[in-house]
Amino acid sequence: MDRIEAAKEHFGKLIEEQFARIEKMKEEKDFIDFDTLDKVIIGVVGGDGIGPFITAQAQRVLEFLLEDEIKAEKVELRTIDGLTIENRAAQNKAIPDDVLEELKKCHIILKGPTTTPRAGDPWPNIESANVAMRKELDLFANVRPVKVPEQGIDWMFYRENTEGAYALGSKGIHVNDDLAVDFTVTTKEGSHRIIKSAFEYAKKSGKNKVTVITKANVVKTTDGKFLDVAKEIAKDYPGVEWDDWYIDIMTAKLIDEKRRTDFKVMVLPNLYGDILTDEAAEFQGGVGTAGSANIGKRYSMFEAIHGSAPRMVSEGRGNYADPSSIIRAAVMLLEHMGKQDKADALAKALDICGLTEKKLVVTGRTDGASSEEYADYIMETLKNL
Ligand code: IPM
Ligand code: MG
């Protein structure tokens, strides 16, 4: 077939898929209410590399904090195997079907890092398991807090998680050897739900300030749409101050000590959110210290935002990996479940262990504490709070 015709046909299919997505979003129900459930099922997914080592420790800490609920069969922690790069490569799927089926039986997922194959790797070029899970479970809000109290930094990022350059990131086309085209998608429904979540959070938390970040002066259609939706939503929140910034200057302003403390809640499309949250996490000690929540109406998933560090495992240091980031994700998990007291206690224990007391330090090498020793330290600290 003629190359242009083939490209047109491909494009047509993508539009049809997006229309179907929009219809689903229109039918979406409200957020799940955990109080109405007999039992909350938390699926624990180890992932690759250091993932199983650190996730096991986060699971121990959760089991410790939720002991009563687990005994009363109000909460179940369930291990879900098979989301490993070996199994995904063998099945040539970002998430193997049987794993996805198990994930869908849970309400909440705690996930270790998974390997994302890229060109030149020994693995087939399958889609990232993260990106696939966000899409499959419709986890549209990627919520990432960054705090550096002594510098007055208290940021909350609402990154759109299912659209933008990521929606069709694995569906671009090589029209011919010279021409490669990718697609980026913004929908009214998809923008609405993430921007509204950010405004709601700004209102409820009393932060009362939202910054909308785009590049709408250049990426006029999709980012323009995102900004237009934001303008409409802002009208419903007269008590929440808002402004809009372009991503380039925003990246600069985060390192401007005089201005950066003005930002409170930031909402932005997927790819900009990916980049800006890594920059932001660096102020707090790097991506290894940050947790991330992926929230949808039905499902939610909590993860560390660092990678799987395969070299640590091949060098036999897997059990010396720092579990702090995934345990930070567990704090957000508890908050999402409505267990605010336990979440606060765990956050406090993490601060004592990692920032103030530092009786044990994880270095990633055998001269530091092991992941298990560090989790024990956190639980001891919790007992003494
Ligand atoms: C993140 C990660 C992922 C992303 C990768 C692993 C696909 O960088 O969670 O920020 O780009 O979203
Ligand atoms: Mg990232």
mmCIF file of C-alpha atoms and ligand atoms in Angstrom:
data_model
loop_
_atom_site.group_PDB
_atom_site.id
_atom_site.type_symbol
_atom_site.label_atom_id
_atom_site.label_comp_id
_atom_site.label_asym_id
_atom_site.label_seq_id
_atom_site.Cartn_x
_atom_site.Cartn_y
_atom_site.Cartn_z
ATOM 1 C CA MET A 1 0.000 0.000 0.000
ATOM 2 C CA ASP A 2 1.071 3.531 -0.606
ATOM 3 C CA ARG A 3 2.950 4.877 2.457
ATOM 4 C CA ILE A 4 0.694 7.898 2.854
ATOM 5 C CA GLU A 5 -2.437 5.773 2.683
ATOM 6 C CA ALA A 6 -0.994 3.391 5.289
ATOM 7 C CA ALA A 7 -0.187 6.336 7.569
ATOM 8 C CA LYS A 8 -3.691 7.754 7.128
ATOM 9 C CA GLU A 9 -5.205 4.422 8.011
ATOM 10 C CA HIS A 10 -3.014 4.152 11.109
ATOM 11 C CA PHE A 11 -4.033 7.664 12.140
ATOM 12 C CA GLY A 12 -7.695 6.824 11.610
ATOM 13 C CA LYS A 13 -7.396 3.858 13.980
ATOM 14 C CA LEU A 14 -5.784 6.006 16.644
ATOM 15 C CA ILE A 15 -8.613 8.527 16.446
ATOM 16 C CA GLU A 16 -11.161 5.729 16.787
ATOM 17 C CA GLU A 17 -9.352 4.408 19.861
ATOM 18 C CA GLN A 18 -9.349 7.855 21.433
ATOM 19 C CA PHE A 19 -13.054 8.328 20.753
ATOM 20 C CA ALA A 20 -13.700 5.024 22.515
ATOM 21 C CA ARG A 21 -11.563 6.207 25.457
ATOM 22 C CA ILE A 22 -13.517 9.430 25.691
ATOM 23 C CA GLU A 23 -16.802 7.527 25.789
ATOM 24 C CA LYS A 24 -15.462 5.436 28.679
ATOM 25 C CA MET A 25 -14.376 8.550 30.555
ATOM 26 C CA LYS A 26 -17.839 10.025 30.131
ATOM 27 C CA GLU A 27 -19.344 6.968 31.821
ATOM 28 C CA GLU A 28 -16.846 7.054 34.672
ATOM 29 C CA LYS A 29 -18.249 6.768 38.165
ATOM 30 C CA ASP A 30 -17.051 8.648 41.211
ATOM 31 C CA PHE A 31 -13.970 7.744 43.256
ATOM 32 C CA ILE A 32 -14.127 4.433 45.116
ATOM 33 C CA ASP A 33 -15.331 4.696 48.717
ATOM 34 C CA PHE A 34 -13.239 2.380 50.877
ATOM 35 C CA ASP A 35 -15.752 2.552 53.726
ATOM 36 C CA THR A 36 -18.295 0.695 51.632
ATOM 37 C CA LEU A 37 -15.967 -2.269 50.959
ATOM 38 C CA ASP A 38 -15.946 -5.418 53.096
ATOM 39 C CA LYS A 39 -12.273 -5.879 52.444
ATOM 40 C CA VAL A 40 -9.614 -3.694 50.855
ATOM 41 C CA ILE A 41 -7.224 -5.760 48.738
ATOM 42 C CA ILE A 42 -3.707 -4.402 48.343
ATOM 43 C CA GLY A 43 -1.709 -6.137 45.621
ATOM 44 C CA VAL A 44 2.043 -6.119 46.115
ATOM 45 C CA VAL A 45 4.098 -6.261 42.926
ATOM 46 C CA GLY A 46 7.858 -6.649 43.327
ATOM 47 C CA GLY A 47 8.945 -5.719 39.812
ATOM 48 C CA ASP A 48 12.551 -5.994 38.633
ATOM 49 C CA GLY A 49 16.058 -5.531 40.001
ATOM 50 C CA ILE A 50 16.000 -4.146 43.549
ATOM 51 C CA GLY A 51 12.180 -3.968 43.340
ATOM 52 C CA PRO A 52 11.410 -7.243 45.153
ATOM 53 C CA PHE A 53 13.954 -6.406 47.896
ATOM 54 C CA ILE A 54 12.573 -2.983 48.779
ATOM 55 C CA THR A 55 8.915 -3.860 48.167
ATOM 56 C CA ALA A 56 9.176 -6.768 50.625
ATOM 57 C CA GLN A 57 10.286 -4.268 53.283
ATOM 58 C CA ALA A 58 7.452 -1.850 52.503
ATOM 59 C CA GLN A 59 5.086 -4.810 52.807
ATOM 60 C CA ARG A 60 6.475 -5.670 56.263
ATOM 61 C CA VAL A 61 5.968 -2.096 57.408
ATOM 62 C CA LEU A 62 2.400 -2.053 56.069
ATOM 63 C CA GLU A 63 1.645 -5.393 57.729
ATOM 64 C CA PHE A 64 2.934 -3.961 60.980
ATOM 65 C CA LEU A 65 0.783 -0.825 60.724
ATOM 66 C CA LEU A 66 -2.328 -2.618 59.479
ATOM 67 C CA GLU A 67 -2.039 -5.614 61.803
ATOM 68 C CA ASP A 68 -5.504 -5.164 63.355
ATOM 69 C CA GLU A 69 -7.232 -4.623 60.017
ATOM 70 C CA ILE A 70 -5.511 -7.686 58.546
ATOM 71 C CA LYS A 71 -6.531 -9.847 61.527
ATOM 72 C CA ALA A 72 -10.109 -8.616 61.220
ATOM 73 C CA GLU A 73 -9.992 -9.453 57.476
ATOM 74 C CA LYS A 74 -10.715 -5.848 56.581
ATOM 75 C CA VAL A 75 -7.468 -5.599 54.643
ATOM 76 C CA GLU A 76 -5.559 -8.188 52.659
ATOM 77 C CA LEU A 77 -2.037 -7.822 51.296
ATOM 78 C CA ARG A 78 -1.676 -10.068 48.273
ATOM 79 C CA THR A 79 1.556 -10.815 46.437
ATOM 80 C CA ILE A 80 1.246 -10.677 42.663
ATOM 81 C CA ASP A 81 4.023 -12.393 40.720
ATOM 82 C CA GLY A 82 4.938 -12.258 37.086
ATOM 83 C CA LEU A 83 5.537 -8.575 36.416
ATOM 84 C CA THR A 84 9.202 -9.221 35.681
ATOM 85 C CA ILE A 85 11.069 -8.222 32.560
ATOM 86 C CA GLU A 86 11.826 -11.906 31.825
ATOM 87 C CA ASN A 87 8.156 -12.876 31.873
ATOM 88 C CA ARG A 88 7.031 -9.746 30.039
ATOM 89 C CA ALA A 89 9.651 -10.318 27.347
ATOM 90 C CA ALA A 90 8.711 -14.013 27.001
ATOM 91 C CA GLN A 91 5.048 -13.073 26.520
ATOM 92 C CA ASN A 92 5.923 -9.950 24.522
ATOM 93 C CA LYS A 93 3.491 -7.913 26.603
ATOM 94 C CA ALA A 94 3.928 -4.828 28.757
ATOM 95 C CA ILE A 95 1.692 -6.541 31.335
ATOM 96 C CA PRO A 96 0.967 -10.273 30.773
ATOM 97 C CA ASP A 97 -2.779 -11.012 30.649
ATOM 98 C CA ASP A 98 -2.860 -13.195 33.761
ATOM 99 C CA VAL A 99 -0.996 -10.549 35.760
ATOM 100 C CA LEU A 100 -3.417 -7.862 34.612
ATOM 101 C CA GLU A 101 -6.326 -10.047 35.631
ATOM 102 C CA GLU A 102 -4.858 -10.408 39.136
ATOM 103 C CA LEU A 103 -4.197 -6.666 39.374
ATOM 104 C CA LYS A 104 -7.814 -5.945 38.507
ATOM 105 C CA LYS A 105 -8.973 -8.027 41.483
ATOM 106 C CA CYS A 106 -7.226 -5.577 43.830
ATOM 107 C CA HIS A 107 -8.232 -2.087 44.874
ATOM 108 C CA ILE A 108 -4.784 -0.729 45.534
ATOM 109 C CA ILE A 109 -1.383 -1.716 44.198
ATOM 110 C CA LEU A 110 2.048 -1.198 45.710
ATOM 111 C CA LYS A 111 4.597 -1.572 42.944
ATOM 112 C CA GLY A 112 8.362 -1.822 42.844
ATOM 113 C CA PRO A 113 10.291 -0.405 39.872
ATOM 114 C CA THR A 114 10.070 -2.271 36.569
ATOM 115 C CA THR A 115 12.612 -2.289 33.756
ATOM 116 C CA THR A 116 11.639 -0.181 30.757
ATOM 117 C CA PRO A 117 13.273 -1.641 27.631
ATOM 118 C CA ARG A 118 14.826 0.804 25.253
ATOM 119 C CA ALA A 119 16.485 0.486 21.871
ATOM 120 C CA GLY A 120 19.684 -1.557 22.093
ATOM 121 C CA ASP A 121 18.574 -3.580 25.154
ATOM 122 C CA PRO A 122 18.500 -7.380 24.972
ATOM 123 C CA TRP A 123 14.722 -7.194 25.572
ATOM 124 C CA PRO A 124 11.999 -6.772 22.939
ATOM 125 C CA ASN A 125 10.916 -3.144 22.709
ATOM 126 C CA ILE A 126 7.705 -3.598 24.728
ATOM 127 C CA GLU A 127 5.901 -0.681 26.318
ATOM 128 C CA SER A 128 6.869 0.368 29.840
ATOM 129 C CA ALA A 129 4.927 -1.618 32.466
ATOM 130 C CA ASN A 130 4.360 1.651 34.353
ATOM 131 C CA VAL A 131 2.828 3.403 31.422
ATOM 132 C CA ALA A 132 0.739 0.337 30.530
ATOM 133 C CA MET A 133 -0.571 -0.024 34.092
ATOM 134 C CA ARG A 134 -1.509 3.641 34.265
ATOM 135 C CA LYS A 135 -3.450 3.257 31.029
ATOM 136 C CA GLU A 136 -5.009 -0.159 31.727
ATOM 137 C CA LEU A 137 -6.208 0.826 35.199
ATOM 138 C CA ASP A 138 -6.948 4.408 34.112
ATOM 139 C CA LEU A 139 -4.742 5.933 36.807
ATOM 140 C CA PHE A 140 -5.058 9.456 35.508
ATOM 141 C CA ALA A 141 -3.547 11.464 38.357
ATOM 142 C CA ASN A 142 0.121 11.092 39.152
ATOM 143 C CA VAL A 143 0.454 12.840 42.473
ATOM 144 C CA ARG A 144 3.976 13.666 43.614
ATOM 145 C CA PRO A 145 4.770 15.703 46.719
ATOM 146 C CA VAL A 146 8.131 17.388 47.266
ATOM 147 C CA LYS A 147 8.987 18.966 50.609
ATOM 148 C CA VAL A 148 12.089 20.711 51.915
ATOM 149 C CA PRO A 149 10.779 22.397 55.078
ATOM 150 C CA GLU A 150 13.957 24.293 55.933
ATOM 151 C CA GLN A 151 13.830 25.961 52.504
ATOM 152 C CA GLY A 152 10.104 26.629 52.588
ATOM 153 C CA ILE A 153 9.464 24.191 49.720
ATOM 154 C CA ASP A 154 6.099 22.443 49.929
ATOM 155 C CA TRP A 155 5.021 21.420 46.442
ATOM 156 C CA MET A 156 2.361 19.064 45.213
ATOM 157 C CA PHE A 157 2.459 18.017 41.575
ATOM 158 C CA TYR A 158 -0.582 16.746 39.717
ATOM 159 C CA ARG A 159 0.843 15.183 36.581
ATOM 160 C CA GLU A 160 -1.649 13.994 33.962
ATOM 161 C CA ASN A 161 -0.873 10.312 33.614
ATOM 162 C CA THR A 162 -2.799 8.815 30.703
ATOM 163 C CA GLU A 163 -2.615 11.319 27.850
ATOM 164 C CA GLY A 164 -0.165 13.721 26.210
ATOM 165 C CA ALA A 165 2.882 12.290 24.496
ATOM 166 C CA TYR A 166 2.504 9.092 26.535
ATOM 167 C CA ALA A 167 -0.991 8.144 25.312
ATOM 168 C CA LEU A 168 0.337 7.038 21.959
ATOM 169 C CA GLY A 169 4.003 6.896 22.870
ATOM 170 C CA SER A 170 4.318 3.367 21.529
ATOM 171 C CA LYS A 171 2.053 3.998 18.540
ATOM 172 C CA GLY A 172 4.018 6.459 16.458
ATOM 173 C CA ILE A 173 4.755 5.647 12.816
ATOM 174 C CA HIS A 174 7.798 5.415 10.658
ATOM 175 C CA VAL A 175 6.068 6.666 7.519
ATOM 176 C CA ASN A 176 9.222 5.733 5.629
ATOM 177 C CA ASP A 177 12.880 5.550 6.477
ATOM 178 C CA ASP A 178 13.150 9.348 6.524
ATOM 179 C CA LEU A 179 10.003 10.321 8.357
ATOM 180 C CA ALA A 180 8.996 9.351 11.893
ATOM 181 C CA VAL A 181 5.823 10.776 13.450
ATOM 182 C CA ASP A 182 4.636 10.555 17.046
ATOM 183 C CA PHE A 183 1.299 11.748 18.348
ATOM 184 C CA THR A 184 0.237 13.629 21.431
ATOM 185 C CA VAL A 185 -3.326 13.637 22.700
ATOM 186 C CA THR A 186 -5.301 15.995 24.909
ATOM 187 C CA THR A 187 -8.973 15.381 25.587
ATOM 188 C CA LYS A 188 -11.449 17.661 27.285
ATOM 189 C CA GLU A 189 -12.486 14.869 29.665
ATOM 190 C CA GLY A 190 -8.924 13.847 30.463
ATOM 191 C CA SER A 191 -7.832 17.419 31.156
ATOM 192 C CA HIS A 192 -10.930 18.131 33.175
ATOM 193 C CA ARG A 193 -10.465 15.266 35.636
ATOM 194 C CA ILE A 194 -6.813 16.003 36.404
ATOM 195 C CA ILE A 195 -7.188 19.778 36.648
ATOM 196 C CA LYS A 196 -10.269 19.433 38.813
ATOM 197 C CA SER A 197 -8.366 17.039 41.118
ATOM 198 C CA ALA A 198 -5.624 19.652 41.505
ATOM 199 C CA PHE A 199 -8.088 22.441 42.311
ATOM 200 C CA GLU A 200 -9.963 20.204 44.751
ATOM 201 C CA TYR A 201 -6.719 19.362 46.513
ATOM 202 C CA ALA A 202 -5.692 23.041 46.631
ATOM 203 C CA LYS A 203 -9.010 23.884 48.232
ATOM 204 C CA LYS A 204 -9.133 20.998 50.711
ATOM 205 C CA SER A 205 -5.512 21.335 51.815
ATOM 206 C CA GLY A 206 -5.886 25.070 52.314
ATOM 207 C CA LYS A 207 -2.988 25.704 49.934
ATOM 208 C CA ASN A 208 -5.418 27.661 47.748
ATOM 209 C CA LYS A 209 -3.045 28.181 44.872
ATOM 210 C CA VAL A 210 -2.743 26.281 41.586
ATOM 211 C CA THR A 211 -0.180 26.785 38.840
ATOM 212 C CA VAL A 212 -1.086 25.386 35.423
ATOM 213 C CA ILE A 213 1.968 24.524 33.333
ATOM 214 C CA THR A 214 1.960 24.094 29.547
ATOM 215 C CA LYS A 215 3.767 25.258 26.439
ATOM 216 C CA ALA A 216 0.550 26.571 24.947
ATOM 217 C CA ASN A 217 2.330 29.403 23.112
ATOM 218 C CA VAL A 218 3.955 26.831 20.818
ATOM 219 C CA VAL A 219 2.087 23.560 21.224
ATOM 220 C CA LYS A 220 -1.083 25.431 20.517
ATOM 221 C CA THR A 221 -3.661 22.747 19.952
ATOM 222 C CA THR A 222 -3.152 20.155 22.680
ATOM 223 C CA ASP A 223 -1.572 22.371 25.354
ATOM 224 C CA GLY A 224 -3.953 25.136 24.325
ATOM 225 C CA LYS A 225 -6.830 22.799 25.092
ATOM 226 C CA PHE A 226 -5.384 21.903 28.497
ATOM 227 C CA LEU A 227 -5.101 25.590 29.377
ATOM 228 C CA ASP A 228 -8.613 26.373 28.123
ATOM 229 C CA VAL A 229 -10.064 23.635 30.309
ATOM 230 C CA ALA A 230 -8.100 25.019 33.272
ATOM 231 C CA LYS A 231 -9.571 28.489 32.714
ATOM 232 C CA GLU A 232 -13.083 27.042 32.846
ATOM 233 C CA ILE A 233 -12.448 25.003 35.991
ATOM 234 C CA ALA A 234 -10.819 27.929 37.787
ATOM 235 C CA LYS A 235 -14.149 29.774 37.585
ATOM 236 C CA ASP A 236 -15.659 27.176 39.931
ATOM 237 C CA TYR A 237 -12.979 27.845 42.569
ATOM 238 C CA PRO A 238 -13.140 31.551 43.365
ATOM 239 C CA GLY A 239 -11.224 30.966 46.622
ATOM 240 C CA VAL A 240 -8.290 29.337 44.852
ATOM 241 C CA GLU A 241 -5.773 31.680 43.292
ATOM 242 C CA TRP A 242 -4.286 30.415 40.036
ATOM 243 C CA ASP A 243 -1.746 31.334 37.395
ATOM 244 C CA ASP A 244 -0.253 29.757 34.287
ATOM 245 C CA TRP A 245 3.376 29.302 33.348
ATOM 246 C CA TYR A 246 5.247 27.822 30.432
ATOM 247 C CA ILE A 247 7.270 24.720 31.142
ATOM 248 C CA ASP A 248 10.619 26.197 30.104
ATOM 249 C CA ILE A 249 10.549 29.154 32.488
ATOM 250 C CA MET A 250 8.937 26.980 35.148
ATOM 251 C CA THR A 251 11.940 24.634 35.042
ATOM 252 C CA ALA A 252 14.140 27.680 35.622
ATOM 253 C CA LYS A 253 11.984 29.148 38.392
ATOM 254 C CA LEU A 254 12.185 25.980 40.459
ATOM 255 C CA ILE A 255 15.828 26.814 41.075
ATOM 256 C CA ASP A 256 15.101 30.487 41.794
ATOM 257 C CA GLU A 257 15.260 30.587 45.588
ATOM 258 C CA LYS A 258 13.214 33.774 45.801
ATOM 259 C CA ARG A 259 10.365 32.613 43.607
ATOM 260 C CA ARG A 260 10.084 28.885 44.083
ATOM 261 C CA THR A 261 8.383 29.043 47.464
ATOM 262 C CA ASP A 262 5.432 30.809 45.771
ATOM 263 C CA PHE A 263 4.441 27.585 44.022
ATOM 264 C CA LYS A 264 2.089 25.262 45.861
ATOM 265 C CA VAL A 265 0.019 22.947 43.671
ATOM 266 C CA MET A 266 1.127 22.404 40.089
ATOM 267 C CA VAL A 267 -0.880 20.679 37.387
ATOM 268 C CA LEU A 268 0.606 19.766 34.034
ATOM 269 C CA PRO A 269 0.490 17.403 31.049
ATOM 270 C CA ASN A 270 2.226 14.048 31.187
ATOM 271 C CA LEU A 271 5.685 14.587 29.678
ATOM 272 C CA TYR A 272 6.266 17.969 31.339
ATOM 273 C CA GLY A 273 5.204 16.365 34.601
ATOM 274 C CA ASP A 274 7.653 13.539 34.114
ATOM 275 C CA ILE A 275 10.536 15.963 33.693
ATOM 276 C CA LEU A 276 9.589 18.617 36.233
ATOM 277 C CA THR A 277 8.953 16.105 39.041
ATOM 278 C CA ASP A 278 12.429 14.614 38.643
ATOM 279 C CA GLU A 279 13.904 18.101 38.879
ATOM 280 C CA ALA A 280 11.745 18.909 41.898
ATOM 281 C CA ALA A 281 12.615 15.650 43.693
ATOM 282 C CA GLU A 282 16.288 16.546 43.397
ATOM 283 C CA PHE A 283 15.845 19.385 45.934
ATOM 284 C CA GLN A 284 14.606 16.885 48.447
ATOM 285 C CA GLY A 285 17.513 14.491 47.954
ATOM 286 C CA GLY A 286 16.870 12.908 44.566
ATOM 287 C CA VAL A 287 14.311 10.627 42.972
ATOM 288 C CA GLY A 288 15.333 7.909 45.442
ATOM 289 C CA THR A 289 13.624 9.872 48.216
ATOM 290 C CA ALA A 290 10.313 10.474 46.468
ATOM 291 C CA GLY A 291 7.127 8.445 46.406
ATOM 292 C CA SER A 292 4.441 8.674 43.812
ATOM 293 C CA ALA A 293 0.721 7.986 43.784
ATOM 294 C CA ASN A 294 -1.155 7.036 40.631
ATOM 295 C CA ILE A 295 -4.821 7.585 41.291
ATOM 296 C CA GLY A 296 -7.868 6.656 39.270
ATOM 297 C CA LYS A 297 -11.523 6.483 40.178
ATOM 298 C CA ARG A 298 -11.527 2.706 40.717
ATOM 299 C CA TYR A 299 -7.870 1.716 41.133
ATOM 300 C CA SER A 300 -4.772 3.299 42.544
ATOM 301 C CA MET A 301 -1.101 2.381 42.425
ATOM 302 C CA PHE A 302 1.761 3.565 44.616
ATOM 303 C CA GLU A 303 5.377 3.332 43.591
ATOM 304 C CA ALA A 304 8.915 4.546 44.072
ATOM 305 C CA ILE A 305 9.981 6.865 41.287
ATOM 306 C CA HIS A 306 13.517 5.552 40.937
ATOM 307 C CA GLY A 307 14.603 2.773 38.590
ATOM 308 C CA SER A 308 15.274 -0.923 39.202
ATOM 309 C CA ALA A 309 19.077 -0.598 39.624
ATOM 310 C CA PRO A 310 19.884 -4.005 38.037
ATOM 311 C CA ARG A 311 23.591 -3.490 38.646
ATOM 312 C CA MET A 312 23.072 -3.534 42.413
ATOM 313 C CA VAL A 313 21.469 -6.941 42.079
ATOM 314 C CA SER A 314 24.078 -8.382 39.703
ATOM 315 C CA GLU A 315 26.765 -7.242 42.152
ATOM 316 C CA GLY A 316 24.931 -9.002 44.975
ATOM 317 C CA ARG A 317 23.886 -5.799 46.735
ATOM 318 C CA GLY A 318 20.108 -6.091 46.190
ATOM 319 C CA ASN A 319 19.417 -6.445 49.901
ATOM 320 C CA TYR A 320 21.330 -3.227 50.597
ATOM 321 C CA ALA A 321 18.971 -1.118 48.480
ATOM 322 C CA ASP A 322 17.273 1.842 50.157
ATOM 323 C CA PRO A 323 13.582 1.093 50.778
ATOM 324 C CA SER A 324 12.763 4.723 51.774
ATOM 325 C CA SER A 325 11.156 5.744 48.515
ATOM 326 C CA ILE A 326 8.765 2.804 48.318
ATOM 327 C CA ILE A 327 7.957 3.271 52.027
ATOM 328 C CA ARG A 328 7.189 6.934 51.229
ATOM 329 C CA ALA A 329 4.816 5.558 48.599
ATOM 330 C CA ALA A 330 3.256 3.436 51.367
ATOM 331 C CA VAL A 331 2.576 6.673 53.291
ATOM 332 C CA MET A 332 0.541 7.918 50.336
ATOM 333 C CA LEU A 333 -1.180 4.535 50.098
ATOM 334 C CA LEU A 334 -2.316 4.764 53.730
ATOM 335 C CA GLU A 335 -3.533 8.330 53.160
ATOM 336 C CA HIS A 336 -5.499 7.246 50.126
ATOM 337 C CA MET A 337 -7.139 4.464 52.161
ATOM 338 C CA GLY A 338 -8.256 7.055 54.688
ATOM 339 C CA LYS A 339 -5.739 5.903 57.333
ATOM 340 C CA GLN A 340 -4.431 9.395 57.932
ATOM 341 C CA ASP A 341 -3.088 8.750 61.471
ATOM 342 C CA LYS A 342 -1.035 5.785 60.348
ATOM 343 C CA ALA A 343 0.185 7.705 57.323
ATOM 344 C CA ASP A 344 1.284 10.607 59.539
ATOM 345 C CA ALA A 345 3.037 8.246 61.944
ATOM 346 C CA LEU A 346 4.926 6.530 59.132
ATOM 347 C CA ALA A 347 5.932 9.846 57.574
ATOM 348 C CA LYS A 348 7.230 10.974 60.949
ATOM 349 C CA ALA A 349 9.186 7.763 61.470
ATOM 350 C CA LEU A 350 10.739 8.113 58.009
ATOM 351 C CA ASP A 351 11.825 11.664 58.833
ATOM 352 C CA ILE A 352 13.324 10.620 62.159
ATOM 353 C CA CYS A 353 15.206 7.678 60.613
ATOM 354 C CA GLY A 354 16.306 9.431 57.442
ATOM 355 C CA LEU A 355 16.748 13.067 58.435
ATOM 356 C CA THR A 356 17.213 13.711 62.120
ATOM 357 C CA GLU A 357 18.241 10.671 64.161
ATOM 358 C CA LYS A 358 19.943 8.605 61.430
ATOM 359 C CA LYS A 359 20.967 5.742 63.725
ATOM 360 C CA LEU A 360 21.254 3.580 60.625
ATOM 361 C CA VAL A 361 22.122 4.741 57.148
ATOM 362 C CA VAL A 362 21.566 2.849 53.918
ATOM 363 C CA THR A 363 24.441 3.410 51.517
ATOM 364 C CA GLY A 364 23.552 0.818 48.898
ATOM 365 C CA ARG A 365 26.724 -1.051 49.839
ATOM 366 C CA THR A 366 27.663 -3.582 52.503
ATOM 367 C CA ASP A 367 29.102 -0.811 54.712
ATOM 368 C CA GLY A 368 25.574 0.502 55.248
ATOM 369 C CA ALA A 369 22.423 -0.978 56.758
ATOM 370 C CA SER A 370 20.548 -3.650 54.811
ATOM 371 C CA SER A 371 17.025 -2.947 53.526
ATOM 372 C CA GLU A 372 15.658 -5.263 56.208
ATOM 373 C CA GLU A 373 17.608 -3.647 59.043
ATOM 374 C CA TYR A 374 16.382 -0.271 57.914
ATOM 375 C CA ALA A 375 12.749 -1.413 57.855
ATOM 376 C CA ASP A 376 13.267 -2.822 61.387
ATOM 377 C CA TYR A 377 14.611 0.580 62.442
ATOM 378 C CA ILE A 378 11.522 2.286 61.015
ATOM 379 C CA MET A 379 9.202 -0.124 62.853
ATOM 380 C CA GLU A 380 11.116 0.326 66.134
ATOM 381 C CA THR A 381 10.768 4.078 65.682
ATOM 382 C CA LEU A 382 7.039 3.692 65.054
ATOM 383 C CA LYS A 383 6.671 1.757 68.300
ATOM 384 C CA ASN A 384 8.344 4.557 70.230
ATOM 385 C CA LEU A 385 6.420 7.473 68.711
HETATM 386 C C1 IPM B 1 8.177 8.006 36.032
HETATM 387 C C2 IPM B 1 9.098 7.230 35.131
HETATM 388 C C3 IPM B 1 8.265 6.591 34.018
HETATM 389 C C4 IPM B 1 7.617 7.696 33.235
HETATM 390 C C5 IPM B 1 9.090 5.659 33.111
HETATM 391 C C6 IPM B 1 9.718 4.546 33.904
HETATM 392 C C7 IPM B 1 8.269 5.105 31.993
HETATM 393 O O1 IPM B 1 10.089 8.058 34.616
HETATM 394 O O2 IPM B 1 7.347 7.393 36.697
HETATM 395 O O3 IPM B 1 8.304 9.227 36.084
HETATM 396 O O4 IPM B 1 8.192 8.223 32.297
HETATM 397 O O5 IPM B 1 6.488 8.043 33.575
HETATM 398 MG MG MG B 2 10.031 10.044 35.357
#
